[in-house]
CSV table of C-alpha atoms in Angstrom, one decimal:
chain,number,residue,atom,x,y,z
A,1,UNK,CA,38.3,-32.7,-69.4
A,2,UNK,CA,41.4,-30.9,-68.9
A,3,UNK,CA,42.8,-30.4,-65.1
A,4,UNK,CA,40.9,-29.3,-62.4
A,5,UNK,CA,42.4,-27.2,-59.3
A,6,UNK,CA,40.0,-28.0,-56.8
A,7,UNK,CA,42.1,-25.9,-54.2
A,8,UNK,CA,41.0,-22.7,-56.5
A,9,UNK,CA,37.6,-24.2,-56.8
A,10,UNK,CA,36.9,-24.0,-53.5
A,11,UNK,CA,38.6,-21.4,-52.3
A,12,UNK,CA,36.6,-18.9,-55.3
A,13,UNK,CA,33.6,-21.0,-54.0
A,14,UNK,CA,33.6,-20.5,-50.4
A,15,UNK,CA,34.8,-16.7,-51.2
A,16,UNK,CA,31.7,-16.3,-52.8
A,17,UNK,CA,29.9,-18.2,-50.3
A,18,UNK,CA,30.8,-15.5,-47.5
A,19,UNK,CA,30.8,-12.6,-49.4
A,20,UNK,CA,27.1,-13.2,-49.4
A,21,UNK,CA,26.9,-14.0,-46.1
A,22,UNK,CA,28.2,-10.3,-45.7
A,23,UNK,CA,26.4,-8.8,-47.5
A,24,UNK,CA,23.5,-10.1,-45.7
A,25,UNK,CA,24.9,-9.2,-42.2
A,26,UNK,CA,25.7,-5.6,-44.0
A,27,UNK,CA,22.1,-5.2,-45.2
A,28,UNK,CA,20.3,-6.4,-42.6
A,29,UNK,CA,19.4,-2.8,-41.4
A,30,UNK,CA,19.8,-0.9,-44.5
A,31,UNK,CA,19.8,-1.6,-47.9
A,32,UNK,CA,21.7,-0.6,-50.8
A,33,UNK,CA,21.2,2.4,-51.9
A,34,UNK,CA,19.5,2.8,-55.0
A,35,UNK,CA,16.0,2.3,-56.9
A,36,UNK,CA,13.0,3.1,-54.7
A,37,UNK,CA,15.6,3.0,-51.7
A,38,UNK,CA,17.7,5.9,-52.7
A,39,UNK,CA,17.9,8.2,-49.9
A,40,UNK,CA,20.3,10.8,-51.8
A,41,UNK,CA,21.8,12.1,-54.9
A,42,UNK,CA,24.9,10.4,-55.2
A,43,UNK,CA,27.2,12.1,-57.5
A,44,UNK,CA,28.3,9.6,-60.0
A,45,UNK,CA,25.4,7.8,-62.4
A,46,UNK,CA,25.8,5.0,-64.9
A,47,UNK,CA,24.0,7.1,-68.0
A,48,UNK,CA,22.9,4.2,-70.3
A,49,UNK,CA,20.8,2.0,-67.9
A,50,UNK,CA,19.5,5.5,-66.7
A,51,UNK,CA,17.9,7.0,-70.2
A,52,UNK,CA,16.1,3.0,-70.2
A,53,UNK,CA,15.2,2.6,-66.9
A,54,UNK,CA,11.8,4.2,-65.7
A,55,UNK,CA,12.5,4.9,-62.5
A,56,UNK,CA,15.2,6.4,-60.6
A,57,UNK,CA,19.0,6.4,-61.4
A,58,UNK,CA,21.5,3.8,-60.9
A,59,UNK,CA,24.7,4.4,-59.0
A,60,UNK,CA,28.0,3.7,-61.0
A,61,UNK,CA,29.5,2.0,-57.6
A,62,UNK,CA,26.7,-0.3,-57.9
A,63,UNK,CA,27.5,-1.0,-61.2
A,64,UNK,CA,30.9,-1.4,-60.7
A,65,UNK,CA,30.6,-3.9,-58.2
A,66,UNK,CA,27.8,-5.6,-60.0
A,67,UNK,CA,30.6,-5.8,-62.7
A,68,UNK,CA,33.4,-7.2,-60.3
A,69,UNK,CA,31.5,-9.7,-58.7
A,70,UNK,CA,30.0,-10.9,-62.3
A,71,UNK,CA,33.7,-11.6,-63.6
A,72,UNK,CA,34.7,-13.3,-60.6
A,73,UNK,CA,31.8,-15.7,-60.5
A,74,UNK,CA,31.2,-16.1,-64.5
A,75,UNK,CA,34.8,-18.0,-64.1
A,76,UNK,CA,34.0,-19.3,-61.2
A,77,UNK,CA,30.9,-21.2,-63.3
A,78,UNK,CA,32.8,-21.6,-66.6
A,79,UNK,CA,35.8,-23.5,-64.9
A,80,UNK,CA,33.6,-25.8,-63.1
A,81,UNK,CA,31.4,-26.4,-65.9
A,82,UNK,CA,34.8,-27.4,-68.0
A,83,UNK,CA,36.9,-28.6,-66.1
A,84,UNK,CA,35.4,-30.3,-62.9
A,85,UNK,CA,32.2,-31.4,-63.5
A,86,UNK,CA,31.4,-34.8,-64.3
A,87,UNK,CA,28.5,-34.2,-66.2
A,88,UNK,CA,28.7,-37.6,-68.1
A,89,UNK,CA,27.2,-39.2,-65.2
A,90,UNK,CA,24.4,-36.7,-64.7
A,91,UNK,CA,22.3,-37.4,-68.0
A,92,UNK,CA,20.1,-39.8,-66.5
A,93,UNK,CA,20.2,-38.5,-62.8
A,94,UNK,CA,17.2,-36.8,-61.5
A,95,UNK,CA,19.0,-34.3,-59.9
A,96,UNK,CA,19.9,-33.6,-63.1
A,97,UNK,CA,16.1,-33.5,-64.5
A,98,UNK,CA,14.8,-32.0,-60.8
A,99,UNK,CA,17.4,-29.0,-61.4
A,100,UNK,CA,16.5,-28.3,-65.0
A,101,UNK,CA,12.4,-28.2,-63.9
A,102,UNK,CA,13.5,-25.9,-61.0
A,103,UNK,CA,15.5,-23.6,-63.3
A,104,UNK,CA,13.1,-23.1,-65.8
A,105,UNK,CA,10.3,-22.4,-63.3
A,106,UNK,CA,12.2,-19.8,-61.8
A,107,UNK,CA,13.4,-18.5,-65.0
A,108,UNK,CA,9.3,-18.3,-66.0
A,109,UNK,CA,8.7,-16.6,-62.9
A,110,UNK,CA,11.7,-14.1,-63.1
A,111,UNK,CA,10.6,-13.4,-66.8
A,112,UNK,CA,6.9,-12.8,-66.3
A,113,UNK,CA,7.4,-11.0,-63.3
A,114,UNK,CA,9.9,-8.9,-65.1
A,115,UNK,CA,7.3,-8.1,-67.7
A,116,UNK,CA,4.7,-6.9,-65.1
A,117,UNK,CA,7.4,-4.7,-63.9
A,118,UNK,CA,8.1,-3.1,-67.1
A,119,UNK,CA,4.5,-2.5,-68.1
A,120,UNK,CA,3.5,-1.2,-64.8
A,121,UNK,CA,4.1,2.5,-65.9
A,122,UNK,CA,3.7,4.9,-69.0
A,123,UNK,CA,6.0,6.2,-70.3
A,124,UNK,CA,7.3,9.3,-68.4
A,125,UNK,CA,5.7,8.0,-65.8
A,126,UNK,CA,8.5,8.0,-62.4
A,127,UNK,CA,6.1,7.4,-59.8
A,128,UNK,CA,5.9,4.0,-58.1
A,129,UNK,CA,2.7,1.9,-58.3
A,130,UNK,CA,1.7,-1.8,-56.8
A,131,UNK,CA,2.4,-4.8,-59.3
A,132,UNK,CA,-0.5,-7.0,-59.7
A,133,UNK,CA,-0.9,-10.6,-61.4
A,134,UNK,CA,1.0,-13.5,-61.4
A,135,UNK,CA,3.2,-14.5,-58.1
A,136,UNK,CA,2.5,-10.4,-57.4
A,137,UNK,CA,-0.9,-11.8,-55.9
A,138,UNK,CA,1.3,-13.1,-53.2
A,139,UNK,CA,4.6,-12.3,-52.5
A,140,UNK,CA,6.1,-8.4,-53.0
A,141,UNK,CA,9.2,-9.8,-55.0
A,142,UNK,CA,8.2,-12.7,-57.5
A,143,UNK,CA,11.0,-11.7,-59.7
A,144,UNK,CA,13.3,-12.3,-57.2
A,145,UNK,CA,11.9,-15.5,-55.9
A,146,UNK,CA,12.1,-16.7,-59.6
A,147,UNK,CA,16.2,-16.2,-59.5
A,148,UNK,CA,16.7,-17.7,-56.5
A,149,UNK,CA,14.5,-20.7,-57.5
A,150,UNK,CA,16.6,-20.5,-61.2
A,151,UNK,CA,19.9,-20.5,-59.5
A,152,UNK,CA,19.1,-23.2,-57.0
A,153,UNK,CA,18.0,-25.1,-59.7
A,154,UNK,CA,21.2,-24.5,-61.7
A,155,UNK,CA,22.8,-25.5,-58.2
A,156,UNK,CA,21.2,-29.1,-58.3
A,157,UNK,CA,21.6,-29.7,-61.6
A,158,UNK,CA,25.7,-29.3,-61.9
A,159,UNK,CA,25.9,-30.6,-58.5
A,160,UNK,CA,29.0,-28.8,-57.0
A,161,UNK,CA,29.7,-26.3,-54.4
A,162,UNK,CA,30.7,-23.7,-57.1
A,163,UNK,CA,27.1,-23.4,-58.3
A,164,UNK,CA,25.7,-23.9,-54.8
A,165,UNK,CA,27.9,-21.2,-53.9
A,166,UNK,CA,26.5,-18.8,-56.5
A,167,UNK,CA,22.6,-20.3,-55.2
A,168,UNK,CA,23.7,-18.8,-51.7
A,169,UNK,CA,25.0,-15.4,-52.7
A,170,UNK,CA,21.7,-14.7,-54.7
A,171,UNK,CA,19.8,-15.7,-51.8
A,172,UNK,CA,21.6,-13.3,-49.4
A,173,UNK,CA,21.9,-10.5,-52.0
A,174,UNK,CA,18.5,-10.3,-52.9
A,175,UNK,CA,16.4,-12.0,-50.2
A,176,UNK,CA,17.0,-8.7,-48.0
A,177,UNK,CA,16.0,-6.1,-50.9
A,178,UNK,CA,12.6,-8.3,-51.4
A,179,UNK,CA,12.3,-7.9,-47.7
A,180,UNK,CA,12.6,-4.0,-48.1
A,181,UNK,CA,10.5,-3.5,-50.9
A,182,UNK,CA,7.9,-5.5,-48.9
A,183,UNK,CA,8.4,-2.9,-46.3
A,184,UNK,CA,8.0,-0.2,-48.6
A,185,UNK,CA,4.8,-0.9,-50.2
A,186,UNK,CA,3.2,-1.6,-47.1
A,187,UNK,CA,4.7,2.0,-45.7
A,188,UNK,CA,3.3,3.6,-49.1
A,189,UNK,CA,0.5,2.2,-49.8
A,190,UNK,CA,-2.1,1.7,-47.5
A,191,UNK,CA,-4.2,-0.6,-49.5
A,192,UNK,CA,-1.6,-2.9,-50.4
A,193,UNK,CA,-2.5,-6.6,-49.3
A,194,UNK,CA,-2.1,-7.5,-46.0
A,195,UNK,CA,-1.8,-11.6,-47.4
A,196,UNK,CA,0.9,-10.8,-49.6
A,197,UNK,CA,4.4,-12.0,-48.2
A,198,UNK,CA,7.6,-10.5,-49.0
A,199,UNK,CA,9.4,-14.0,-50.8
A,200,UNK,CA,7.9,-16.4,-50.2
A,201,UNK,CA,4.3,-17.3,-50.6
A,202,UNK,CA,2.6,-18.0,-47.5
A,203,UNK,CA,5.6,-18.0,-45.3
A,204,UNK,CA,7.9,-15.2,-45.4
């Protein structure tokens, strides 16, 4: 293992850590705007994820963001991962074992709700229609709920506020738009299940 600046560790870490928390505070009352939530034309469009996508366009700022915030936390990971962890002494924990059952429970969930998605219109199709199977039965934002599962999971498994970090900002980035798309299914469709939750089953 070579050195490990734990000074940059945790200062990338708790960065991370409250740039969720403003996002959350940002989005508390309005959500980003794009998807089912776009409220305007915005003049700049990413073009490949558009002629893929059967929906509505994706904003390059979005995009770019997306982009900025993936670099920043993808060596945030790796240089834990190689040069902090002690992962030696996690083979035979079960944090180790509880983490990797977690993440690949979410990573299910995020994939088959994913796949419901996708198949939920024809093509040409561009209007919006209610998902059904799977966690759909009971929460607005399955696929959602799997990533945050995933990433906690990852979180427990490497043990370290770097990866917890990452948990947190998924949970604030995406735990609101869940919220919202909850909103807007029950504001659009008037049949939609008054059981279903938003997140979490039964609960929120």
């Amino acid at each position: 293992m070579m050195y490990c600046n734990q000074d940059l560790l945790n200062y990338l870490s708790f960065g991370i850590v409250l740039a969720g928390l403003w996002h959350l505070y940002h989005h508390k009352k309005i959500q980003t705007c794009y998807g089912r939530h776009m409220r305007h034309t915005l003049p700049t469009r990413t073009f490949i994820y558009s002629f893929l996508v059967r929906g509505q366009p994706y904003p390059l700022n979005v995009m770019v963001g997306a982009i900025f915030f993936t670099s920043i936390n993808g060596f945030l990971q790796g240089y834990y991962l190689l040069h902090c962890a002690q992962l030696d002494e996690w083979k035979t924990d079960c944090r180790l074992k509880i983490g990797l059952l977690l993440f690949y429970t979410g990573m299910a969930i995020n994939m088959h709700s994913d796949y419901c998605l996708r198949n939920l219109r024809k093509g040409g199709e561009v209007i919006y229609k209610v998902p059904e199977g799977g966690l759909f039965e009971y929460v607005s934002a399955p696929n959602y709920l799997g990533e945050i599962v995933e990433w906690f999971g990852y979180a427990m498994a490497t043990w370290g506020f770097a990866s917890l970090s990452f948990a947190v900002f998924t949970t604030c980035f995406i735990g609101p738009r869940a919220i919202y798309h909850h909103r807007f299914y029950n504001k659009h469709f008037k049949s939609y299940s008054k059981s279903r939750k938003a997140l979490i089953p039964f609960l929120l």
